Short mmCIF file of C-alpha atoms in Angstrom, two decimals:
data_model
loop_
_atom_site.label_atom_id
_atom_site.label_comp_id
_atom_site.label_asym_id
_atom_site.label_seq_id
_atom_site.Cartn_x
_atom_site.Cartn_y
_atom_site.Cartn_z
CA MET R 1 0.00 0.00 0.00
CA SER R 2 1.37 3.40 -0.94
CA GLU R 3 2.14 5.91 1.77
CA ASN R 4 0.06 8.38 -0.22
CA LEU R 5 -3.09 6.41 0.62
CA LEU R 6 -2.17 6.18 4.28
CA ASP R 7 -1.39 9.89 4.37
CA ALA R 8 -4.67 10.67 2.63
CA ALA R 9 -6.53 8.52 5.17
CA GLN R 10 -4.90 10.42 8.03
CA GLY R 11 -6.03 13.64 6.42
CA ARG R 12 -9.58 12.37 6.08
CA THR R 13 -9.94 11.12 9.65
CA ALA R 14 -11.12 14.35 11.26
CA SER R 15 -13.82 14.82 8.62
CA VAL R 16 -14.96 11.20 8.90
CA VAL R 17 -15.23 11.43 12.68
CA ASP R 18 -17.10 14.73 12.52
CA LEU R 19 -19.67 13.26 10.14
CA ALA R 20 -19.99 10.11 12.26
CA GLN R 21 -20.58 12.23 15.36
CA GLN R 22 -23.40 14.06 13.61
CA LEU R 23 -24.98 10.75 12.61
CA VAL R 24 -24.71 9.20 16.08
CA ARG R 25 -26.40 12.25 17.63
CA VAL R 26 -29.54 11.65 15.56
CA PRO R 27 -31.53 8.65 16.82
CA SER R 28 -32.40 6.20 14.04
CA ARG R 29 -33.53 3.05 15.83
CA GLY R 30 -34.91 0.46 13.44
CA GLY R 31 -38.69 0.52 13.38
CA ILE R 32 -38.86 3.29 15.99
CA ASP R 33 -37.41 6.57 14.73
CA ASP R 34 -37.98 8.62 11.59
CA TYR R 35 -35.06 8.00 9.22
CA GLY R 36 -35.43 11.30 7.38
CA PRO R 37 -33.25 13.36 9.76
CA VAL R 38 -30.25 11.01 9.67
CA LEU R 39 -30.45 10.78 5.88
CA ASP R 40 -30.74 14.57 5.65
CA ILE R 41 -27.31 14.87 7.27
CA LEU R 42 -25.73 12.60 4.69
CA GLU R 43 -27.59 14.14 1.77
CA THR R 44 -26.31 17.57 2.80
CA TRP R 45 -22.77 16.19 2.93
CA LEU R 46 -23.10 14.39 -0.41
CA THR R 47 -24.52 17.48 -2.09
CA ARG R 48 -21.61 19.56 -0.81
CA TYR R 49 -19.19 17.12 -2.45
CA ARG R 50 -21.35 16.84 -5.58
CA LEU R 51 -21.72 13.10 -5.32
CA PRO R 52 -24.67 11.63 -7.26
CA HIS R 53 -27.15 10.08 -4.86
CA ARG R 54 -30.83 9.27 -4.45
CA ARG R 55 -33.24 7.72 -2.00
CA LEU R 56 -34.65 4.22 -2.38
CA HIS R 57 -38.15 3.17 -1.32
CA SER R 58 -39.85 -0.14 -0.66
CA PRO R 59 -42.74 -1.36 -2.84
CA ASP R 60 -45.04 0.16 -0.19
CA GLY R 61 -43.33 3.55 -0.55
CA ASP R 62 -41.36 3.44 2.72
CA LEU R 63 -37.97 5.13 2.79
CA VAL R 64 -35.42 2.31 3.10
CA ALA R 65 -32.02 3.50 1.84
CA LEU R 66 -29.80 6.09 0.24
CA VAL R 67 -27.55 5.05 -2.64
CA VAL R 68 -24.50 6.80 -4.07
CA GLU R 69 -23.34 5.81 -7.57
CA ILE R 70 -19.91 6.63 -9.01
CA GLU R 71 -19.45 5.49 -12.61
CA GLY R 72 -15.95 4.90 -13.92
CA GLY R 73 -14.67 6.15 -17.22
CA ARG R 74 -14.34 2.65 -18.67
CA PRO R 75 -16.64 -0.39 -18.75
CA GLY R 76 -16.25 -3.00 -16.05
CA PRO R 77 -17.89 -4.61 -13.03
CA TRP R 78 -19.52 -2.60 -10.25
CA TRP R 79 -18.69 -3.03 -6.56
CA THR R 80 -20.60 -1.86 -3.51
CA LEU R 81 -19.76 -0.57 -0.04
CA ASP R 82 -22.66 -1.10 2.35
CA ALA R 83 -23.36 0.28 5.82
CA CYS R 84 -26.58 0.59 7.78
CA LEU R 85 -27.73 3.88 9.28
CA ASP R 86 -30.55 2.47 11.36
CA THR R 87 -29.53 1.01 14.71
CA ALA R 88 -30.55 -1.38 17.44
CA PRO R 89 -32.82 0.02 20.20
CA PHE R 90 -31.24 1.73 23.20
CA GLY R 91 -32.43 -0.83 25.75
CA ASP R 92 -32.31 0.31 29.37
CA GLU R 93 -31.02 3.87 29.02
CA SER R 94 -30.43 4.11 32.79
CA ALA R 95 -27.78 1.38 32.44
CA TRP R 96 -25.71 3.45 30.01
CA SER R 97 -22.68 5.39 31.27
CA PHE R 98 -23.39 8.11 28.70
CA PRO R 99 -26.40 9.13 26.61
CA PRO R 100 -27.08 6.66 23.77
CA THR R 101 -26.96 9.59 21.31
CA SER R 102 -23.80 11.08 22.84
CA GLY R 103 -21.53 11.29 19.81
CA ASP R 104 -18.75 12.49 22.10
CA ILE R 105 -15.17 11.20 22.01
CA GLU R 106 -13.46 10.00 25.16
CA GLN R 107 -9.98 8.48 25.11
CA ASP R 108 -10.24 7.79 21.37
CA TRP R 109 -13.65 6.12 21.68
CA LEU R 110 -16.64 7.43 19.71
CA LEU R 111 -19.59 7.01 22.07
CA GLY R 112 -23.18 6.15 21.27
CA ARG R 113 -25.60 3.80 19.58
CA GLY R 114 -24.60 3.22 15.98
CA SER R 115 -20.97 4.25 16.48
CA ALA R 116 -19.90 0.66 15.85
CA ASP R 117 -22.90 -0.60 13.85
CA SER R 118 -22.51 1.14 11.51
CA LYS R 119 -22.50 4.96 11.33
CA LEU R 120 -18.72 5.27 11.46
CA ALA R 121 -18.53 2.88 8.49
CA ALA R 122 -21.14 4.96 6.64
CA ALA R 123 -19.10 8.11 7.19
CA THR R 124 -15.97 6.30 6.02
CA PHE R 125 -17.58 4.92 2.89
CA VAL R 126 -19.00 8.21 1.63
CA HIS R 127 -15.58 9.82 2.05
CA ILE R 128 -14.06 6.99 -0.01
CA ALA R 129 -16.76 7.60 -2.61
CA ALA R 130 -15.62 11.23 -2.78
CA ASP R 131 -12.02 10.10 -3.28
CA VAL R 132 -13.07 7.72 -6.06
CA HIS R 133 -15.30 10.33 -7.69
CA ALA R 134 -12.34 12.67 -8.06
CA ARG R 135 -10.54 10.13 -10.26
CA ALA R 136 -13.46 8.17 -11.70
CA HIS R 137 -12.38 8.84 -15.29
CA GLU R 138 -9.29 6.65 -14.70
CA LEU R 139 -11.27 3.68 -13.37
CA SER R 140 -13.34 0.88 -14.85
CA GLY R 141 -16.79 -0.23 -13.77
CA GLY R 142 -18.27 1.67 -10.89
CA LEU R 143 -18.67 2.05 -7.14
CA ALA R 144 -21.97 2.22 -5.28
CA VAL R 145 -22.40 3.06 -1.60
CA LEU R 146 -25.59 1.65 -0.09
CA LEU R 147 -26.75 3.28 3.16
CA ASP R 148 -29.53 1.10 4.52
CA VAL R 149 -32.16 2.30 7.01
CA ASP R 150 -34.13 -0.94 7.17
CA GLU R 151 -31.49 -3.38 8.40
CA HIS R 152 -32.07 -3.69 12.14
CA THR R 153 -35.75 -4.34 11.56
CA GLY R 154 -34.72 -7.64 9.97
CA HIS R 155 -36.52 -6.66 6.77
CA PHE R 156 -33.35 -5.63 4.87
CA GLY R 157 -35.56 -3.37 2.79
CA GLY R 158 -32.68 -1.20 1.63
CA ALA R 159 -30.71 -4.13 0.21
CA LEU R 160 -33.84 -5.56 -1.40
CA ALA R 161 -34.77 -2.22 -2.97
CA TYR R 162 -31.20 -1.84 -4.22
CA LEU R 163 -31.25 -5.27 -5.86
CA ALA R 164 -34.70 -4.69 -7.35
CA ASP R 165 -33.93 -1.29 -8.91
CA PRO R 166 -33.47 -1.81 -12.67
CA ASP R 167 -31.48 1.42 -12.98
CA ILE R 168 -28.73 0.29 -10.59
CA PRO R 169 -25.98 -1.89 -12.11
CA ARG R 170 -25.89 -5.28 -10.42
CA PRO R 171 -22.73 -5.46 -8.30
CA GLU R 172 -20.09 -8.11 -8.70
CA GLY R 173 -19.54 -8.00 -4.95
CA VAL R 174 -20.43 -6.11 -1.78
CA MET R 175 -18.34 -5.16 1.25
CA ILE R 176 -20.44 -4.64 4.39
CA GLY R 177 -18.92 -2.33 6.98
CA TYR R 178 -19.58 -4.23 10.20
CA PRO R 179 -16.81 -3.50 12.75
CA GLY R 180 -13.91 -5.62 13.99
CA LEU R 181 -10.22 -5.28 13.18
CA ASP R 182 -9.06 -8.87 13.64
CA GLU R 183 -11.27 -10.57 11.05
CA VAL R 184 -12.62 -10.24 7.55
CA VAL R 185 -15.91 -12.11 7.54
CA VAL R 186 -16.06 -14.08 4.28
CA GLY R 187 -18.89 -16.46 5.09
CA GLY R 188 -21.76 -17.26 7.38
CA ARG R 189 -24.25 -19.95 8.23
CA GLY R 190 -27.58 -19.64 6.49
CA LEU R 191 -30.96 -19.83 8.16
CA TRP R 192 -34.30 -21.63 7.91
CA ARG R 193 -37.06 -20.13 10.04
CA ALA R 194 -40.60 -21.28 10.58
CA HIS R 195 -43.67 -20.78 12.76
CA VAL R 196 -45.01 -24.12 13.94
CA ARG R 197 -48.62 -24.07 15.16
CA VAL R 198 -49.24 -26.87 17.63
CA HIS R 199 -52.90 -27.62 18.43
CA GLY R 200 -54.41 -29.28 21.51
CA ASP R 201 -57.61 -29.89 23.42
CA SER R 202 -59.20 -26.86 25.01
CA GLY R 203 -60.87 -27.06 28.39
CA HIS R 204 -60.91 -25.97 32.03
CA SER R 205 -57.73 -26.67 33.93
CA GLY R 206 -59.79 -28.00 36.85
CA SER R 207 -61.95 -30.32 34.75
CA SER R 208 -62.15 -34.01 35.65
CA ARG R 209 -62.01 -34.80 31.93
CA PRO R 210 -58.44 -35.46 30.78
CA THR R 211 -57.15 -32.94 28.24
CA VAL R 212 -53.89 -32.68 26.33
CA GLY R 213 -53.34 -28.97 25.78
CA ALA R 214 -51.32 -27.35 23.08
CA MET R 215 -48.61 -26.29 25.52
CA SER R 216 -47.99 -29.89 26.57
CA ARG R 217 -47.85 -31.07 22.97
CA ALA R 218 -45.51 -28.19 22.09
CA ALA R 219 -43.24 -29.18 24.97
CA ARG R 220 -42.99 -32.71 23.53
CA LEU R 221 -42.07 -31.28 20.14
CA ILE R 222 -39.44 -29.00 21.65
CA ARG R 223 -37.92 -31.96 23.46
CA THR R 224 -37.79 -33.96 20.24
CA LEU R 225 -36.14 -31.10 18.36
CA ASP R 226 -33.64 -30.47 21.17
CA ASP R 227 -32.65 -34.14 21.17
CA THR R 228 -31.99 -34.22 17.41
CA ASN R 229 -28.37 -34.87 16.50
CA LEU R 230 -27.18 -32.55 13.75
CA PRO R 231 -24.15 -33.46 11.63
CA ALA R 232 -20.74 -32.15 12.63
CA PRO R 233 -18.36 -30.85 9.94
CA ALA R 234 -16.47 -33.66 8.25
CA ASP R 235 -12.69 -33.79 8.39
CA GLY R 236 -11.31 -31.41 5.81
CA ASP R 237 -14.63 -29.61 5.31
CA PRO R 238 -13.74 -26.00 4.44
CA PHE R 239 -16.95 -24.79 6.13
CA PRO R 240 -15.92 -24.89 9.79
CA LEU R 241 -19.27 -24.66 11.61
CA PRO R 242 -22.03 -27.21 12.24
CA PRO R 243 -25.74 -26.55 11.75
CA LYS R 244 -27.70 -25.43 14.81
CA LEU R 245 -31.36 -25.70 15.82
CA THR R 246 -33.00 -23.41 18.38
CA VAL R 247 -36.59 -22.94 19.50
CA THR R 248 -36.52 -19.20 20.07
CA ALA R 249 -40.11 -18.42 21.14
CA GLY R 250 -43.37 -20.00 22.20
CA HIS R 251 -46.72 -18.25 22.40
CA GLY R 252 -49.89 -19.82 23.80
CA GLY R 253 -52.33 -19.84 26.65
CA GLU R 254 -53.79 -17.14 28.85
CA GLY R 255 -54.36 -16.96 32.59
CA PHE R 256 -54.58 -20.13 34.72
CA SER R 257 -58.00 -21.71 34.21
CA LEU R 258 -57.97 -22.37 30.46
CA VAL R 259 -56.13 -25.25 28.82
CA PRO R 260 -54.85 -23.68 25.58
CA ASP R 261 -55.75 -25.17 22.22
CA LEU R 262 -52.94 -23.46 20.29
CA CYS R 263 -49.24 -22.82 20.87
CA THR R 264 -47.05 -21.26 18.19
CA LEU R 265 -43.31 -21.97 18.21
CA ASN R 266 -40.55 -20.08 16.43
CA ILE R 267 -37.97 -22.48 15.02
CA ASP R 268 -34.58 -21.16 13.93
CA ILE R 269 -32.18 -23.54 12.16
CA ARG R 270 -28.74 -22.36 11.04
CA LEU R 271 -27.71 -23.96 7.75
CA THR R 272 -24.41 -25.11 6.30
CA PRO R 273 -23.47 -26.39 2.85
CA ALA R 274 -23.78 -29.94 4.23
CA PHE R 275 -27.14 -29.28 5.93
CA GLY R 276 -29.35 -27.09 3.77
CA ALA R 277 -32.93 -25.88 3.63
CA ASP R 278 -34.31 -29.24 2.43
CA ASP R 279 -32.64 -30.98 5.37
CA ALA R 280 -34.12 -28.46 7.81
CA ARG R 281 -37.59 -28.81 6.34
CA THR R 282 -37.37 -32.62 6.48
CA LEU R 283 -36.15 -32.56 10.08
CA VAL R 284 -39.07 -30.43 11.28
CA HIS R 285 -41.57 -32.33 9.12
CA ASP R 286 -40.47 -35.66 10.59
CA ALA R 287 -40.66 -34.33 14.17
CA VAL R 288 -44.13 -32.88 13.57
CA THR R 289 -45.34 -36.09 11.91
CA ALA R 290 -44.13 -38.15 14.87
CA LEU R 291 -45.89 -35.81 17.32
CA ASP R 292 -49.21 -36.05 15.47
CA ARG R 293 -48.89 -39.82 15.19
CA ASP R 294 -47.93 -40.54 18.80
CA HIS R 295 -50.00 -37.80 20.46
CA PRO R 296 -52.90 -37.13 18.09
CA THR R 297 -55.40 -34.30 18.38
CA ARG R 298 -58.22 -33.00 16.23
CA HIS R 299 -56.04 -30.62 14.18
CA PRO R 300 -52.67 -31.54 12.67
CA THR R 301 -49.64 -29.43 13.45
CA GLU R 302 -48.97 -26.75 10.84
CA THR R 303 -45.65 -25.34 9.66
CA ASP R 304 -45.27 -21.95 7.97
CA ILE R 305 -41.79 -21.27 6.58
CA ILE R 306 -40.88 -17.63 7.23
CA ALA R 307 -37.41 -17.22 5.73
CA ILE R 308 -34.69 -19.21 4.00
CA TRP R 309 -31.19 -17.81 3.48
CA PRO R 310 -28.41 -19.97 2.05
CA PRO R 311 -25.03 -20.28 3.75
CA PHE R 312 -22.18 -18.55 1.98
CA GLN R 313 -18.41 -18.70 1.98
CA LEU R 314 -15.98 -17.01 -0.35
CA GLY R 315 -13.22 -19.24 -1.63
CA PRO R 316 -9.53 -18.38 -1.27
CA GLY R 317 -8.70 -15.75 -3.85
CA GLN R 318 -12.35 -14.84 -4.48
CA GLU R 319 -13.21 -11.16 -4.68
CA PRO R 320 -13.91 -8.91 -2.94
CA GLY R 321 -12.54 -10.84 0.05
CA ALA R 322 -9.13 -11.46 -1.49
CA ALA R 323 -8.58 -7.78 -2.30
CA LEU R 324 -9.66 -6.72 1.18
CA LEU R 325 -7.34 -9.21 2.89
CA ARG R 326 -4.48 -8.24 0.58
CA ALA R 327 -4.92 -4.52 1.27
CA ALA R 328 -5.09 -5.16 5.03
CA LYS R 329 -1.81 -7.06 4.91
CA GLU R 330 -0.17 -4.29 2.91
CA ALA R 331 -1.30 -1.83 5.61
CA GLY R 332 0.48 -3.86 8.27
CA LEU R 333 -2.63 -5.57 9.61
CA ASP R 334 -3.21 -9.30 9.86
CA PRO R 335 -6.95 -10.05 9.96
CA ARG R 336 -7.97 -13.67 9.46
CA PRO R 337 -10.77 -14.74 7.14
CA LYS R 338 -13.73 -15.89 9.22
CA THR R 339 -16.93 -17.80 8.59
CA ALA R 340 -19.44 -16.43 11.08
CA GLY R 341 -22.08 -18.29 13.04
CA PRO R 342 -24.80 -15.64 12.78
CA SER R 343 -26.33 -14.82 9.43
CA ASN R 344 -26.08 -11.36 7.87
CA ILE R 345 -26.84 -9.46 4.68
CA GLY R 346 -24.11 -11.51 3.02
CA ASN R 347 -26.51 -14.48 3.09
CA LEU R 348 -29.22 -12.41 1.42
CA LEU R 349 -26.75 -11.34 -1.26
CA ALA R 350 -25.55 -14.93 -1.71
CA GLY R 351 -29.12 -15.88 -2.52
CA HIS R 352 -28.87 -13.44 -5.44
CA GLY R 353 -25.51 -14.78 -6.58
CA ILE R 354 -23.51 -11.81 -5.24
CA ALA R 355 -20.24 -12.32 -3.33
CA ALA R 356 -19.90 -10.42 -0.07
CA THR R 357 -17.69 -9.73 2.90
CA ALA R 358 -19.53 -8.91 6.10
CA GLY R 359 -17.14 -7.36 8.52
CA PHE R 360 -13.88 -5.49 8.78
CA GLY R 361 -13.62 -2.23 10.66
CA VAL R 362 -12.46 -0.56 13.83
CA PRO R 363 -12.48 -2.31 17.24
CA TYR R 364 -15.71 -1.89 19.19
CA VAL R 365 -17.53 -2.58 22.45
CA GLY R 366 -21.22 -2.91 23.25
CA LEU R 367 -22.62 -3.57 19.80
CA HIS R 368 -26.41 -3.93 20.28
CA GLY R 369 -25.80 -3.59 24.04
CA ILE R 370 -25.21 -0.82 26.53
CA ASP R 371 -22.38 1.71 26.13
CA GLU R 372 -21.79 1.01 22.44
CA ARG R 373 -18.59 2.66 21.26
CA ALA R 374 -16.03 2.45 18.48
CA HIS R 375 -12.28 2.90 18.85
CA LEU R 376 -10.84 5.49 16.51
CA THR R 377 -7.12 4.77 16.69
CA GLY R 378 -7.31 2.21 13.88
CA LEU R 379 -9.59 4.32 11.69
CA PRO R 380 -6.89 5.67 9.31
CA LYS R 381 -5.69 2.17 8.46
CA VAL R 382 -9.25 0.86 8.06
CA TYR R 383 -9.99 3.78 5.75
CA ALA R 384 -6.83 3.16 3.71
CA VAL R 385 -7.57 -0.58 3.45
CA TYR R 386 -11.05 -0.02 2.02
CA HIS R 387 -9.78 2.76 -0.25
CA GLN R 388 -7.00 0.54 -1.61
CA THR R 389 -9.43 -2.38 -2.05
CA VAL R 390 -11.85 -0.26 -4.07
CA LEU R 391 -9.07 1.08 -6.29
CA ASP R 392 -7.75 -2.45 -6.88
CA LEU R 393 -11.21 -3.70 -7.84
CA LEU R 394 -11.83 -0.74 -10.15
CA ARG R 395 -8.39 -0.71 -11.73
CA PRO R 396 -8.56 -1.10 -15.53
CA VAL R 397 -7.35 -4.49 -16.74
#
C-alpha cells in the first residue's frame, strides 16, 4: 500500500469522525425513529461534495435506503460498499454510562448507539466515494455506496430495494462495513425459520375430563427437536461450523384456568453447505409427523416457513474478500478470514448470486448492548484498506 493512501486517510480522519458524530447524535432506531433526519445529514454532505445520490423506497413507498453511484470512465464490473444507518434500540437507558446519542469522544472512543454498527462505516464509505469520484475517469466499472435504514428491523428493505432497482448496475460484490479489526468475515451460516402451530384440546384446567393442551404437545415437540443430532463438519470440510437448531419463542395460553388449544413456536435452524434448507424442512416435518402420530389431536400441526437464506463462503482468492485481505496485509494488519455463526446481509446477497464480505472495521464494544462505542485509533488504516481495495477492484485491466 502506498504511503500516499495512508497519508490521505490520516487527512480524512477528522472529517470522517465529525460526520460520524453528527450521525450518532440523531436517533435512528430500526422501526422506531424517523429516518429522514439522519439521511438529511448525509444528503447535505453528499450534495456539498457533488456526489450523485438518491433515495430508495420499498414497494409500499417506505424510505429504506440512500444510494451513491460513481461510474468509472471505462466499462467494467460494479462493486458496492454497504453500511446501515438504522440502529438497534437503546435498551435500558439508565444502564448506560453516557447518553445513547452522545456522539462524544473520550480516550479515542466514539460514544453512542450506531458508532460501531454502523454509522462510522457509513461516514468512512461516503468519504471513499468522494475520493473515487475525483478520479473516476481513470477507473473501470463503478462504485456504489448503499446506506440502509431498514437493516435492524430484519426486513433488509434497503438491500432488497437496491437489488430490485433496474437502474442500478448489479454489483459483482459487496463489502459490508460491520466492525472488527481482527477478522474479515467471508462467510456465514444460512438460516431456515418457521412458525409451527401446535394444536391441543381446550378445556378448564380443573376439569375431571383429561385434556392434552397445546402447551404440553408443544413441549414434547421441543424436546424432540432439542434431542436431534445434527451433523458435525467432516474432516477437511472447508466450512468450519455445524448446523444449529434453536426454538426461540413459544406463544400460547392465557391466565390459569384455560387449557390452551394453540401454541405457536418459532424455530430457527442455522444452515451449512452440508445441511441445507431441504434438510431443515425434512427434520421439522419428521418431528411434527411423529408428534401427530404418537399424540394425536383434532387438528394436525402446521408449519409456515418464514425465511430461507443460504449459507455462503468465499473461496480463497475470491473477490472482494481477497482484495480486502491483501490490502489489510499491505497496511500492516493481519486479519484472518472468518466464517461467522450468525447470518447477515451476506446471506441475502448470496441468494442473489452476489459475493460479499460482512465485517472489517475498527475495534468496538457494546454492539447492540449498553455503552456502544467504536475505537478510533485504527480508523486511518481501516480507511486506507477499504480505499486501496476499491481502487484495486476498479483498476482497468
